[in-house]
Short mmCIF file of C-alpha atoms and ligand atoms in Angstrom, two decimals:
data_model
loop_
_atom_site.label_atom_id
_atom_site.label_comp_id
_atom_site.label_asym_id
_atom_site.label_seq_id
_atom_site.Cartn_x
_atom_site.Cartn_y
_atom_site.Cartn_z
CA MET A 1 0.00 0.00 0.00
CA ASP A 2 1.46 3.35 -0.93
CA PHE A 3 1.98 6.14 1.55
CA LEU A 4 -0.86 8.29 0.19
CA ARG A 5 -3.41 5.49 0.57
CA ILE A 6 -2.35 4.84 4.17
CA LEU A 7 -2.69 8.53 4.88
CA VAL A 8 -6.22 8.67 3.43
CA ILE A 9 -7.34 5.61 5.45
CA LEU A 10 -5.78 6.97 8.62
CA TYR A 11 -7.42 10.36 8.07
CA THR A 12 -10.84 8.73 7.51
CA ILE A 13 -10.52 6.64 10.69
CA ILE A 14 -9.47 9.66 12.75
CA CYS A 15 -12.32 11.78 11.39
CA LEU A 16 -14.85 9.03 12.08
CA TRP A 17 -13.51 8.60 15.59
CA ILE A 18 -13.65 12.32 16.32
CA PHE A 19 -17.09 12.56 14.80
CA LEU A 20 -18.60 9.61 16.69
CA HIS A 21 -17.01 10.21 20.05
CA LEU A 22 -16.27 13.88 20.47
CA PHE A 23 -18.97 15.55 18.45
CA GLY A 24 -21.85 13.71 20.00
CA TYR A 25 -23.37 11.74 17.12
CA TYR A 26 -24.37 8.94 19.47
CA LYS A 27 -25.41 11.42 22.12
CA ARG A 28 -27.68 13.17 19.58
CA SER A 29 -29.73 10.03 18.88
CA SER A 30 -29.94 8.98 22.51
CA SER A 31 -30.49 12.33 24.22
CA LYS A 32 -33.33 13.63 22.03
CA LEU A 33 -31.55 16.71 20.76
CA PRO A 34 -33.64 18.69 18.26
CA PRO A 35 -33.14 17.81 14.58
CA GLY A 36 -30.43 19.59 12.62
CA PRO A 37 -27.94 19.33 9.79
CA PHE A 38 -25.11 16.81 9.82
CA PRO A 39 -22.01 18.31 11.56
CA LEU A 40 -18.55 18.03 9.96
CA PRO A 41 -15.62 16.95 12.14
CA ILE A 42 -14.14 19.77 14.20
CA ILE A 43 -15.92 22.70 12.51
CA GLY A 44 -19.41 21.22 12.92
CA ASN A 45 -21.97 23.31 10.99
CA LEU A 46 -19.97 26.54 10.93
CA LEU A 47 -19.78 26.62 7.13
CA LEU A 48 -23.58 26.68 6.89
CA LEU A 49 -23.82 30.09 8.55
CA GLY A 50 -22.61 32.06 5.52
CA ARG A 51 -22.41 35.85 5.47
CA ASN A 52 -25.96 36.31 6.71
CA PRO A 53 -26.58 33.65 9.38
CA HIS A 54 -30.17 34.86 10.06
CA ARG A 55 -31.09 34.09 6.42
CA SER A 56 -29.16 30.80 6.26
CA LEU A 57 -30.75 29.57 9.51
CA ALA A 58 -34.23 30.70 8.39
CA LYS A 59 -33.76 28.53 5.28
CA LEU A 60 -32.52 25.55 7.30
CA SER A 61 -35.50 25.81 9.67
CA LYS A 62 -37.76 25.08 6.68
CA THR A 63 -36.11 21.65 6.53
CA TYR A 64 -35.53 20.91 10.22
CA GLY A 65 -38.42 22.74 11.88
CA PRO A 66 -38.96 25.51 14.44
CA ILE A 67 -36.41 24.13 16.89
CA MET A 68 -33.03 23.05 15.47
CA TYR A 69 -29.72 21.86 16.83
CA LEU A 70 -26.38 22.86 15.32
CA LYS A 71 -22.80 22.49 16.35
CA LEU A 72 -20.80 25.67 15.72
CA GLY A 73 -17.19 24.60 16.30
CA THR A 74 -17.50 23.28 19.85
CA VAL A 75 -20.56 25.39 20.71
CA GLN A 76 -23.86 23.52 20.95
CA THR A 77 -26.50 25.81 19.48
CA ILE A 78 -30.30 25.75 19.53
CA VAL A 79 -32.17 27.86 16.97
CA ALA A 80 -35.82 28.77 17.56
CA SER A 81 -37.76 30.08 14.57
CA SER A 82 -41.44 30.23 15.54
CA PRO A 83 -43.50 32.33 17.98
CA GLU A 84 -44.39 29.14 19.91
CA MET A 85 -40.73 28.23 20.42
CA ALA A 86 -39.85 31.86 21.27
CA LYS A 87 -42.58 31.77 23.93
CA GLN A 88 -41.23 28.55 25.42
CA ILE A 89 -37.71 30.00 25.64
CA LEU A 90 -38.48 33.57 26.71
CA HIS A 91 -41.59 32.97 28.82
CA LYS A 92 -42.22 29.38 29.94
CA HIS A 93 -38.55 28.42 30.53
CA ASP A 94 -37.07 31.92 30.85
CA GLN A 95 -35.55 31.16 34.24
CA ILE A 96 -33.37 28.48 32.63
CA CYS A 97 -32.81 30.22 29.28
CA SER A 98 -31.87 33.77 30.34
CA ASN A 99 -28.10 33.66 30.76
CA ARG A 100 -25.76 34.94 28.07
CA MET A 101 -23.06 33.53 25.80
CA VAL A 102 -20.32 36.04 26.62
CA PRO A 103 -17.97 36.76 23.68
CA ASP A 104 -14.25 36.56 24.41
CA THR A 105 -13.89 40.24 23.45
CA ALA A 106 -16.12 41.22 26.41
CA HIS A 107 -13.68 39.58 28.84
CA VAL A 108 -11.55 42.70 29.14
CA ALA A 109 -11.35 45.32 31.88
CA ASN A 110 -13.72 43.11 33.93
CA HIS A 111 -16.50 44.24 31.62
CA HIS A 112 -18.26 40.84 31.65
CA THR A 113 -18.41 40.81 35.46
CA SER A 114 -20.06 44.26 35.70
CA ALA A 115 -21.97 44.79 32.45
CA LEU A 116 -25.74 44.45 32.46
CA SER A 117 -25.83 42.87 29.01
CA TRP A 118 -23.39 40.02 29.83
CA LEU A 119 -24.03 39.28 33.51
CA PRO A 120 -25.84 36.03 34.30
CA VAL A 121 -29.27 36.43 35.88
CA GLY A 122 -28.46 37.02 39.56
CA ASN A 123 -28.43 39.74 42.21
CA LYS A 124 -26.01 42.08 40.47
CA TRP A 125 -27.90 41.85 37.15
CA ARG A 126 -31.22 42.36 38.99
CA THR A 127 -29.95 45.51 40.75
CA LEU A 128 -28.79 47.04 37.45
CA ARG A 129 -32.07 46.18 35.68
CA LYS A 130 -34.03 47.70 38.57
CA ILE A 131 -32.00 50.92 38.34
CA CYS A 132 -32.77 51.14 34.60
CA LYS A 133 -36.45 50.34 35.07
CA GLU A 134 -37.18 52.47 38.13
CA HIS A 135 -34.68 55.30 38.00
CA MET A 136 -33.61 55.87 34.41
CA PHE A 137 -36.18 54.96 31.78
CA THR A 138 -39.47 55.82 33.53
CA VAL A 139 -41.81 58.25 31.76
CA HIS A 140 -41.11 60.83 34.48
CA LYS A 141 -37.30 60.59 34.33
CA LEU A 142 -37.34 60.76 30.54
CA GLN A 143 -39.64 63.80 30.63
CA LEU A 144 -37.05 65.64 32.73
CA SER A 145 -34.50 65.33 29.91
CA GLU A 146 -36.87 65.99 26.98
CA SER A 147 -35.57 69.51 26.32
CA LEU A 148 -32.02 68.12 25.94
CA ARG A 149 -33.24 65.77 23.22
CA GLN A 150 -35.21 68.54 21.44
CA GLU A 151 -31.96 70.47 21.17
CA LYS A 152 -30.24 67.50 19.46
CA LEU A 153 -33.09 67.14 16.99
CA GLN A 154 -32.84 70.85 16.19
CA GLN A 155 -29.12 70.33 15.47
CA LEU A 156 -30.06 67.52 13.07
CA ARG A 157 -32.58 69.76 11.27
CA ASP A 158 -30.07 72.66 11.13
CA TYR A 159 -27.43 70.40 9.63
CA LEU A 160 -29.87 69.07 7.01
CA HIS A 161 -30.99 72.63 6.14
CA GLU A 162 -27.33 73.47 5.56
CA CYS A 163 -27.06 70.42 3.24
CA CYS A 164 -30.16 71.67 1.37
CA SER A 165 -28.57 75.09 0.83
CA ASN A 166 -25.33 73.53 -0.44
CA THR A 167 -27.09 70.77 -2.43
CA ARG A 168 -25.05 68.24 -0.46
CA VAL A 169 -25.91 64.55 -0.46
CA VAL A 170 -26.53 63.06 2.99
CA ASP A 171 -25.44 59.65 4.27
CA ILE A 172 -28.63 58.93 6.23
CA GLY A 173 -27.13 56.15 8.38
CA GLU A 174 -24.27 58.45 9.38
CA VAL A 175 -26.49 61.40 10.41
CA ALA A 176 -28.84 59.01 12.22
CA PHE A 177 -25.83 57.53 14.08
CA VAL A 178 -24.49 60.96 15.13
CA THR A 179 -27.99 61.99 16.24
CA SER A 180 -28.67 58.71 18.13
CA LEU A 181 -25.30 58.88 19.85
CA ASN A 182 -25.93 62.48 20.92
CA LEU A 183 -29.53 61.77 21.94
CA ILE A 184 -28.27 59.00 24.23
CA SER A 185 -25.14 60.80 25.47
CA THR A 186 -27.14 63.93 26.22
CA THR A 187 -29.86 61.91 28.04
CA LEU A 188 -27.12 60.14 30.03
CA PHE A 189 -24.56 62.93 30.66
CA SER A 190 -25.72 66.15 28.97
CA ILE A 191 -22.71 65.87 26.63
CA ASP A 192 -22.43 65.50 22.83
CA PHE A 193 -20.28 62.58 21.73
CA ALA A 194 -20.24 63.29 18.01
CA HIS A 195 -20.50 66.11 15.48
CA PHE A 196 -21.88 66.26 11.96
CA ASP A 197 -19.22 66.53 9.29
CA SER A 198 -16.31 67.25 11.57
CA ASP A 199 -13.14 65.22 11.93
CA SER A 200 -12.13 66.86 15.15
CA ALA A 201 -13.53 65.84 18.54
CA GLN A 202 -14.61 62.50 17.06
CA GLU A 203 -12.53 60.38 19.43
CA MET A 204 -15.53 59.01 21.28
CA LYS A 205 -17.38 58.20 18.08
CA GLY A 206 -14.32 56.36 16.70
CA THR A 207 -13.96 54.37 19.92
CA ILE A 208 -17.63 53.39 19.96
CA ASN A 209 -17.55 52.42 16.28
CA GLY A 210 -14.41 50.36 16.90
CA LEU A 211 -15.93 48.45 19.81
CA MET A 212 -19.14 47.78 17.90
CA LYS A 213 -17.18 46.42 14.97
CA ILE A 214 -15.20 44.11 17.25
CA PHE A 215 -18.30 42.80 19.03
CA GLY A 216 -19.95 42.19 15.67
CA THR A 217 -17.02 40.28 14.07
CA PRO A 218 -17.30 36.45 14.28
CA ASN A 219 -14.39 35.34 16.47
CA LEU A 220 -12.77 31.89 16.10
CA ALA A 221 -11.90 32.01 19.81
CA ASP A 222 -15.63 31.91 20.66
CA TYR A 223 -16.17 28.72 18.63
CA PHE A 224 -12.90 27.05 19.70
CA PRO A 225 -12.10 28.11 23.28
CA ILE A 226 -8.69 26.45 22.97
CA LEU A 227 -7.73 29.44 20.76
CA LYS A 228 -8.60 32.04 23.40
CA ARG A 229 -5.01 32.32 24.60
CA ILE A 230 -3.73 32.91 21.07
CA ASP A 231 -6.48 35.40 20.12
CA PRO A 232 -5.89 34.48 16.42
CA GLN A 233 -7.70 37.51 14.94
CA GLY A 234 -6.27 39.95 17.50
CA LEU A 235 -9.83 41.03 18.41
CA LYS A 236 -9.32 40.81 22.16
CA ARG A 237 -6.18 42.93 21.96
CA GLU A 238 -8.08 45.58 19.98
CA SER A 239 -10.99 45.36 22.41
CA LYS A 240 -8.61 46.02 25.33
CA ALA A 241 -7.25 49.14 23.65
CA TYR A 242 -10.72 50.57 22.89
CA PHE A 243 -12.03 49.73 26.37
CA GLY A 244 -9.01 51.45 27.93
CA LYS A 245 -9.86 54.67 26.04
CA MET A 246 -13.60 54.48 26.68
CA LEU A 247 -13.31 53.79 30.40
CA ALA A 248 -10.80 56.65 30.79
CA ILE A 249 -13.19 59.10 29.07
CA PHE A 250 -16.14 57.98 31.22
CA ASP A 251 -14.02 58.14 34.36
CA GLN A 252 -13.14 61.73 33.52
CA ILE A 253 -16.79 62.67 32.86
CA ILE A 254 -17.79 61.23 36.24
CA SER A 255 -14.94 62.94 38.11
CA GLU A 256 -15.85 66.30 36.57
CA ARG A 257 -19.50 65.82 37.49
CA LEU A 258 -18.61 64.89 41.06
CA ARG A 259 -16.48 68.05 41.28
CA SER A 260 -19.26 70.24 39.87
CA ARG A 261 -21.85 68.67 42.23
CA GLY A 262 -19.62 69.74 45.10
CA VAL A 263 -19.73 73.39 44.00
CA SER A 264 -23.29 73.45 42.58
CA SER A 265 -24.48 77.05 42.26
CA SER A 266 -26.81 79.16 40.13
CA ASP A 267 -24.00 79.31 37.50
CA SER A 268 -23.84 75.51 37.25
CA PRO A 269 -27.31 74.25 38.17
CA ARG A 270 -28.08 70.59 38.90
CA LYS A 271 -28.26 68.54 35.68
CA ASN A 272 -31.43 66.65 34.78
CA ASP A 273 -29.64 63.70 33.19
CA LEU A 274 -29.32 60.04 34.12
CA LEU A 275 -25.75 60.34 35.42
CA GLN A 276 -27.15 62.58 38.15
CA VAL A 277 -29.57 59.79 39.11
CA LEU A 278 -26.77 57.19 39.17
CA LEU A 279 -24.49 59.37 41.30
CA ASP A 280 -27.34 60.07 43.73
CA LEU A 281 -27.88 56.31 44.04
CA ASN A 282 -24.13 55.73 44.44
CA GLN A 283 -23.92 58.21 47.31
CA GLU A 284 -26.83 56.75 49.26
CA ARG A 285 -25.87 54.89 52.40
CA ASP A 286 -25.57 51.09 51.80
CA SER A 287 -25.61 51.78 48.06
CA ASP A 288 -25.70 48.71 45.76
CA LEU A 289 -24.04 50.68 42.96
CA SER A 290 -20.26 51.12 42.77
CA HIS A 291 -18.29 53.64 40.70
CA ASP A 292 -17.09 50.84 38.40
CA GLU A 293 -20.61 49.52 37.91
CA ILE A 294 -21.78 53.00 36.91
CA ILE A 295 -19.05 53.21 34.26
CA HIS A 296 -19.80 49.76 32.79
CA LEU A 297 -23.55 50.48 32.83
CA LEU A 298 -22.97 53.68 30.85
CA VAL A 299 -20.76 51.81 28.35
CA VAL A 300 -23.46 49.20 27.84
CA LEU A 301 -26.22 51.77 27.35
CA ILE A 302 -24.21 53.67 24.75
CA LEU A 303 -23.19 50.49 22.90
CA GLY A 304 -26.68 48.99 23.12
CA GLY A 305 -28.55 52.07 21.98
CA ALA A 306 -26.67 54.02 19.31
CA ASP A 307 -26.26 51.61 16.41
CA THR A 308 -29.59 49.85 16.92
CA SER A 309 -31.59 53.08 16.78
CA ALA A 310 -29.59 54.54 13.86
CA ASP A 311 -29.84 51.34 11.80
CA THR A 312 -33.61 51.25 12.35
CA VAL A 313 -33.91 54.83 11.04
CA GLU A 314 -31.74 54.03 8.00
CA TRP A 315 -33.88 50.96 7.14
CA ALA A 316 -37.12 52.93 7.62
CA MET A 317 -35.90 55.74 5.33
CA THR A 318 -34.75 53.17 2.76
CA GLU A 319 -38.25 51.70 2.64
CA LEU A 320 -39.85 55.17 2.39
CA LEU A 321 -37.56 56.11 -0.50
CA ARG A 322 -38.32 52.80 -2.21
CA ASN A 323 -42.05 53.37 -1.70
CA PRO A 324 -42.83 57.06 -2.46
CA GLU A 325 -46.57 56.56 -1.86
CA ILE A 326 -45.85 55.49 1.76
CA MET A 327 -43.53 58.50 2.20
CA SER A 328 -46.21 60.92 0.99
CA LYS A 329 -48.88 59.31 3.19
CA ALA A 330 -46.58 59.60 6.22
CA LYS A 331 -45.90 63.28 5.39
CA ASP A 332 -49.63 64.08 5.03
CA LYS A 333 -50.46 62.45 8.37
CA LEU A 334 -47.68 64.38 10.13
CA ARG A 335 -48.79 67.68 8.56
CA ASN A 336 -52.41 67.08 9.60
CA VAL A 337 -51.56 66.32 13.22
CA ILE A 338 -48.55 68.58 13.87
CA GLY A 339 -49.20 71.47 11.48
CA GLU A 340 -46.96 72.88 8.76
CA ASN A 341 -44.55 75.00 10.79
CA LYS A 342 -44.41 73.16 14.10
CA GLN A 343 -42.04 70.45 15.28
CA VAL A 344 -42.99 67.06 16.69
CA GLU A 345 -42.76 66.69 20.45
CA GLU A 346 -42.52 63.49 22.47
CA SER A 347 -46.16 63.79 23.59
CA ASP A 348 -47.26 63.79 19.90
CA ILE A 349 -46.10 60.21 19.26
CA SER A 350 -49.34 58.75 20.63
CA LYS A 351 -51.34 60.90 18.16
CA LEU A 352 -49.46 59.56 15.11
CA PRO A 353 -50.74 56.03 14.37
CA TYR A 354 -49.35 55.94 10.81
CA LEU A 355 -45.83 56.89 11.95
CA ARG A 356 -46.04 54.22 14.66
CA ALA A 357 -47.26 51.65 12.11
CA LEU A 358 -44.44 52.37 9.70
CA ILE A 359 -41.85 52.03 12.46
CA LYS A 360 -43.40 48.74 13.61
CA GLU A 361 -43.28 47.52 10.02
CA THR A 362 -39.57 48.46 9.92
CA PHE A 363 -38.98 46.40 13.08
CA ARG A 364 -40.81 43.44 11.51
CA PHE A 365 -39.07 43.62 8.14
CA HIS A 366 -35.60 44.75 9.27
CA PRO A 367 -35.09 43.78 12.92
CA VAL A 368 -31.63 45.05 13.84
CA GLY A 369 -31.09 42.24 16.37
CA PRO A 370 -32.12 39.23 14.23
CA PHE A 371 -31.14 36.69 16.97
CA LEU A 372 -31.79 39.03 19.96
CA ILE A 373 -28.55 38.89 22.02
CA PRO A 374 -27.70 35.17 22.17
CA HIS A 375 -29.07 33.50 25.32
CA LYS A 376 -27.59 30.45 27.10
CA ALA A 377 -29.29 27.57 28.97
CA ASN A 378 -28.10 27.14 32.55
CA ALA A 379 -29.55 23.57 32.82
CA ASN A 380 -31.00 20.85 30.58
CA VAL A 381 -34.58 21.70 29.66
CA GLU A 382 -37.19 19.86 27.60
CA MET A 383 -39.12 21.65 24.87
CA ASN A 384 -41.50 20.10 22.32
CA GLY A 385 -40.19 16.66 23.31
CA TYR A 386 -36.53 17.65 22.66
CA VAL A 387 -33.72 18.42 25.06
CA VAL A 388 -32.04 21.82 25.06
CA PRO A 389 -28.71 20.92 26.68
CA LYS A 390 -27.11 22.84 29.56
CA ASP A 391 -24.71 25.56 28.34
CA ALA A 392 -26.14 25.52 24.79
CA GLN A 393 -26.27 28.86 23.02
CA ILE A 394 -29.87 29.81 22.16
CA LEU A 395 -30.65 31.93 19.11
CA VAL A 396 -34.22 33.17 18.66
CA ASN A 397 -34.44 33.97 14.95
CA ILE A 398 -36.87 36.90 14.97
CA TRP A 399 -35.86 37.76 11.39
CA ALA A 400 -37.26 34.38 10.25
CA MET A 401 -40.48 34.97 12.20
CA GLY A 402 -40.92 38.44 10.65
CA ARG A 403 -40.73 36.96 7.12
CA ASP A 404 -42.86 33.87 7.79
CA PRO A 405 -45.85 33.79 5.37
CA SER A 406 -47.79 31.56 7.79
CA ILE A 407 -47.74 34.49 10.29
CA TRP A 408 -47.92 37.58 8.04
CA SER A 409 -49.85 38.09 4.80
CA ASN A 410 -47.61 39.50 2.01
CA ALA A 411 -44.70 38.80 4.35
CA ASP A 412 -42.16 39.99 1.75
CA MET A 413 -43.79 43.38 1.25
CA PHE A 414 -43.29 46.55 3.30
CA GLU A 415 -46.88 47.43 4.30
CA PRO A 416 -47.27 49.69 7.38
CA GLU A 417 -51.07 49.40 7.06
CA ARG A 418 -50.92 45.87 8.50
CA PHE A 419 -50.27 47.43 11.93
CA LEU A 420 -53.10 49.99 11.75
CA ASP A 421 -56.01 47.72 12.50
CA ASN A 422 -54.53 45.40 15.11
CA LYS A 423 -53.15 45.77 18.59
CA ILE A 424 -49.83 43.96 18.01
CA ASP A 425 -47.09 45.76 19.90
CA TYR A 426 -43.37 45.27 20.61
CA LYS A 427 -43.64 45.26 24.37
CA GLY A 428 -42.86 41.53 24.52
CA HIS A 429 -46.33 39.96 24.75
CA ASP A 430 -46.88 39.21 21.06
CA PHE A 431 -44.28 36.52 20.38
CA GLU A 432 -44.54 36.83 16.59
CA PHE A 433 -43.19 40.39 16.93
CA ILE A 434 -40.41 40.84 19.52
CA PRO A 435 -37.77 43.24 18.08
CA PHE A 436 -36.78 44.20 21.66
CA GLY A 437 -36.97 40.63 23.01
CA SER A 438 -39.32 39.49 25.76
CA GLY A 439 -39.19 38.33 29.37
CA ARG A 440 -36.33 38.99 31.77
CA ARG A 441 -33.82 40.10 29.16
CA ILE A 442 -36.15 42.39 27.22
CA CYS A 443 -34.36 45.60 26.15
CA PRO A 444 -34.37 47.98 29.14
CA GLY A 445 -33.74 50.97 26.82
CA MET A 446 -36.98 50.40 24.86
CA PRO A 447 -38.75 53.54 26.24
CA LEU A 448 -35.85 55.75 25.13
CA ALA A 449 -35.45 53.89 21.81
CA HIS A 450 -39.19 54.34 21.15
CA ILE A 451 -38.87 58.11 21.59
CA MET A 452 -35.61 58.46 19.65
CA VAL A 453 -36.65 56.46 16.58
CA HIS A 454 -40.06 58.15 16.28
CA LEU A 455 -38.67 61.66 16.71
CA MET A 456 -35.75 61.17 14.32
CA MET A 457 -38.10 59.76 11.67
CA ALA A 458 -40.64 62.55 12.21
CA SER A 459 -37.87 65.18 11.86
CA LEU A 460 -36.63 63.65 8.59
CA ILE A 461 -40.08 63.21 7.05
CA HIS A 462 -41.87 66.35 8.28
CA ASN A 463 -39.19 68.92 7.43
CA PHE A 464 -37.73 67.74 4.15
CA GLU A 465 -38.47 66.25 0.76
CA TRP A 466 -35.88 63.62 -0.18
CA LYS A 467 -34.39 63.03 -3.62
CA LEU A 468 -32.21 60.09 -4.63
CA GLU A 469 -28.83 60.57 -6.33
CA PRO A 470 -29.05 61.11 -10.12
CA GLY A 471 -29.55 57.82 -11.96
CA THR A 472 -30.87 55.93 -8.90
CA LYS A 473 -34.47 54.75 -9.16
CA PRO A 474 -36.48 53.90 -5.99
CA GLU A 475 -36.78 50.26 -7.02
CA ASP A 476 -32.97 50.03 -7.46
CA LEU A 477 -32.21 50.87 -3.82
CA ASP A 478 -30.03 48.14 -2.35
CA LEU A 479 -31.52 46.10 0.50
CA ASN A 480 -28.51 43.89 1.23
CA GLU A 481 -27.61 43.46 4.88
CA MET A 482 -24.31 43.26 6.71
CA PHE A 483 -24.46 41.02 9.77
CA GLY A 484 -22.81 42.39 12.91
CA LEU A 485 -23.67 43.61 16.40
CA SER A 486 -26.62 45.31 14.71
CA LEU A 487 -27.94 44.38 11.25
CA HIS A 488 -26.56 47.22 9.06
CA LYS A 489 -27.42 48.16 5.54
CA ALA A 490 -24.53 46.87 3.39
CA VAL A 491 -24.60 49.87 1.04
CA PRO A 492 -25.17 53.21 2.84
CA LEU A 493 -28.37 55.06 1.93
CA LYS A 494 -27.61 58.45 0.37
CA ALA A 495 -30.13 61.13 -0.61
CA PHE A 496 -30.50 64.90 -1.03
CA PRO A 497 -32.72 66.75 1.45
CA ILE A 498 -34.85 69.48 -0.15
CA LYS A 499 -36.73 72.22 1.73
C1 HEM V 501 -34.21 50.49 17.99
C2 HEM V 501 -33.50 50.42 19.08
C3 HEM V 501 -33.23 49.16 19.88
C4 HEM V 501 -33.50 47.85 19.60
C5 HEM V 501 -34.20 47.28 18.37
C6 HEM V 501 -33.02 47.06 20.72
C7 HEM V 501 -33.12 45.68 20.82
C8 HEM V 501 -32.61 44.94 21.86
C9 HEM V 501 -32.65 43.50 21.91
C10 HEM V 501 -33.24 42.60 20.85
C11 HEM V 501 -32.05 43.12 23.07
C12 HEM V 501 -31.80 41.69 23.55
C13 HEM V 501 -33.02 41.08 24.21
C14 HEM V 501 -32.76 39.62 24.57
O1 HEM V 501 -31.64 39.18 24.49
O2 HEM V 501 -33.71 38.90 24.90
C15 HEM V 501 -31.61 44.32 23.75
C16 HEM V 501 -30.93 44.33 24.95
C17 HEM V 501 -30.45 45.47 25.54
N1 HEM V 501 -30.64 46.77 25.12
FE1 HEM V 501 -31.65 47.36 23.47
N2 HEM V 501 -32.46 47.91 21.64
C18 HEM V 501 -32.58 49.19 21.18
C19 HEM V 501 -32.17 50.35 21.83
C20 HEM V 501 -31.60 50.39 23.08
C21 HEM V 501 -31.29 51.61 23.81
C22 HEM V 501 -31.62 53.03 23.33
C23 HEM V 501 -30.66 51.23 24.97
C24 HEM V 501 -30.15 52.08 26.09
C25 HEM V 501 -29.90 53.35 26.02
C26 HEM V 501 -30.59 49.77 24.97
C27 HEM V 501 -30.01 49.01 25.96
C28 HEM V 501 -30.02 47.62 25.99
C29 HEM V 501 -29.37 46.83 27.04
C30 HEM V 501 -28.58 47.38 28.23
C31 HEM V 501 -29.64 45.47 26.76
C32 HEM V 501 -29.17 44.25 27.54
C33 HEM V 501 -30.22 43.85 28.58
C34 HEM V 501 -29.86 42.59 29.37
O3 HEM V 501 -29.03 41.82 28.91
O4 HEM V 501 -30.44 42.36 30.44
N3 HEM V 501 -31.17 49.30 23.81
N4 HEM V 501 -31.98 45.42 22.99
#
């Protein structure tokens, strides 16, 4: 037998051995794991994910059903693709299914041990959630900072008016990102983090963008923990550098605020932002909230809120520019309720059912968190007669549910009207429509996101006509997605604002 033949036979035997013994083939048939595609040795089903895993997994679920099992490298993964399965995971078994898969890049600067988004469900996580729910994102607390947000929206309108005068094309995702970042940073600290069209003073924006990119990049070290020490893509090293910068900036903001609180006078009155609330809580006797926890909470709120809100606005504007009749209907409704020369206020949102419907339709058709933030099971749990194994990653594919023709009529069409005559809402009770999640881990920033997205959209629609670049027809607008921390548009949307 020649050398090559021996090598091939040896390789086949080794692969079979690894496959049968290490990658759980026997375990699968005996332990009632959900159905799923055949895993390759070592890499498992990683190659099936493709560039857009939400689409690839939606397609696979048509073959294997609403609960699937995949092996991604060494990570056991359960994919849920129906409202019934989402309800089982996020409602019936939420106590077992509410921990997180923490990416290796979040294991820097002790972020994973203090950050709301990565902590396991436990006392520390509960305290931080309670602070968000009771002290930061209540209607009353948000009302106190409304004037700060109105100022940021005025800056957006001023910038767009300037673009009108100079006939300058606008990158809508970019202006929505700057506005979202400033709406959040001003609500949190009364500070702007970004500026339109300026390269200076953009350090914070660059740092935030960098961290978001890192968190959104698939990392081999997450699928093969043996590689964590090597950090083959260098993502953890980059993450460390960005975190260092970000924590230093936040530390400085807090120190300055503490100093100014000490000398509070009529020249520097008490601020009505959320940092004030956090520092008050921190200085209470027996406080549950440390200085470090405040910093990591602020990091998480900025990272969780800026991209998601901006991407939603960019997708909504893309659909309005692709569908001029929906744009003109939205404009008419705004003009009728708000009046020609007035600006939308937060209290107007409840009087604008068509605006609300078109934003709901954007969340259905383009959910920016297609898998929510991956959950993890903290024990074996049975669902639909299958076992979800302890420590498995759980992906709830809300993108697949939003495009499912058995749930939505004309599922592949953008039709805001579908939300006008029903009571479906995104508060986490209607499991076919959960862009903010549901249950314990539901997005705590939803009340602020609700305000920001509606007001940004109202400002863009009510104050300007929009014209596409020469040669671009509405039906040619690109709808390709780029998978990451938030589901971006692959090709930025550009248009000219007109007064
Ligand atoms: C359109 C805007 C937004 C969307 C679509 C969105 C969506 C989501 C989703 C899907 C989750 C995960 C839920 C789960 O895993 O079950 C989440 C978590 C989270 N979001 Fe949002 N979000 C938005 C804006 C915001 C804003 C403005 C903030 C704060 C300022 C925020 C802060 C957070 C935090 C801290 C978490 C983690 C909660 C935890 O793990 O307990 N989000 N969001």
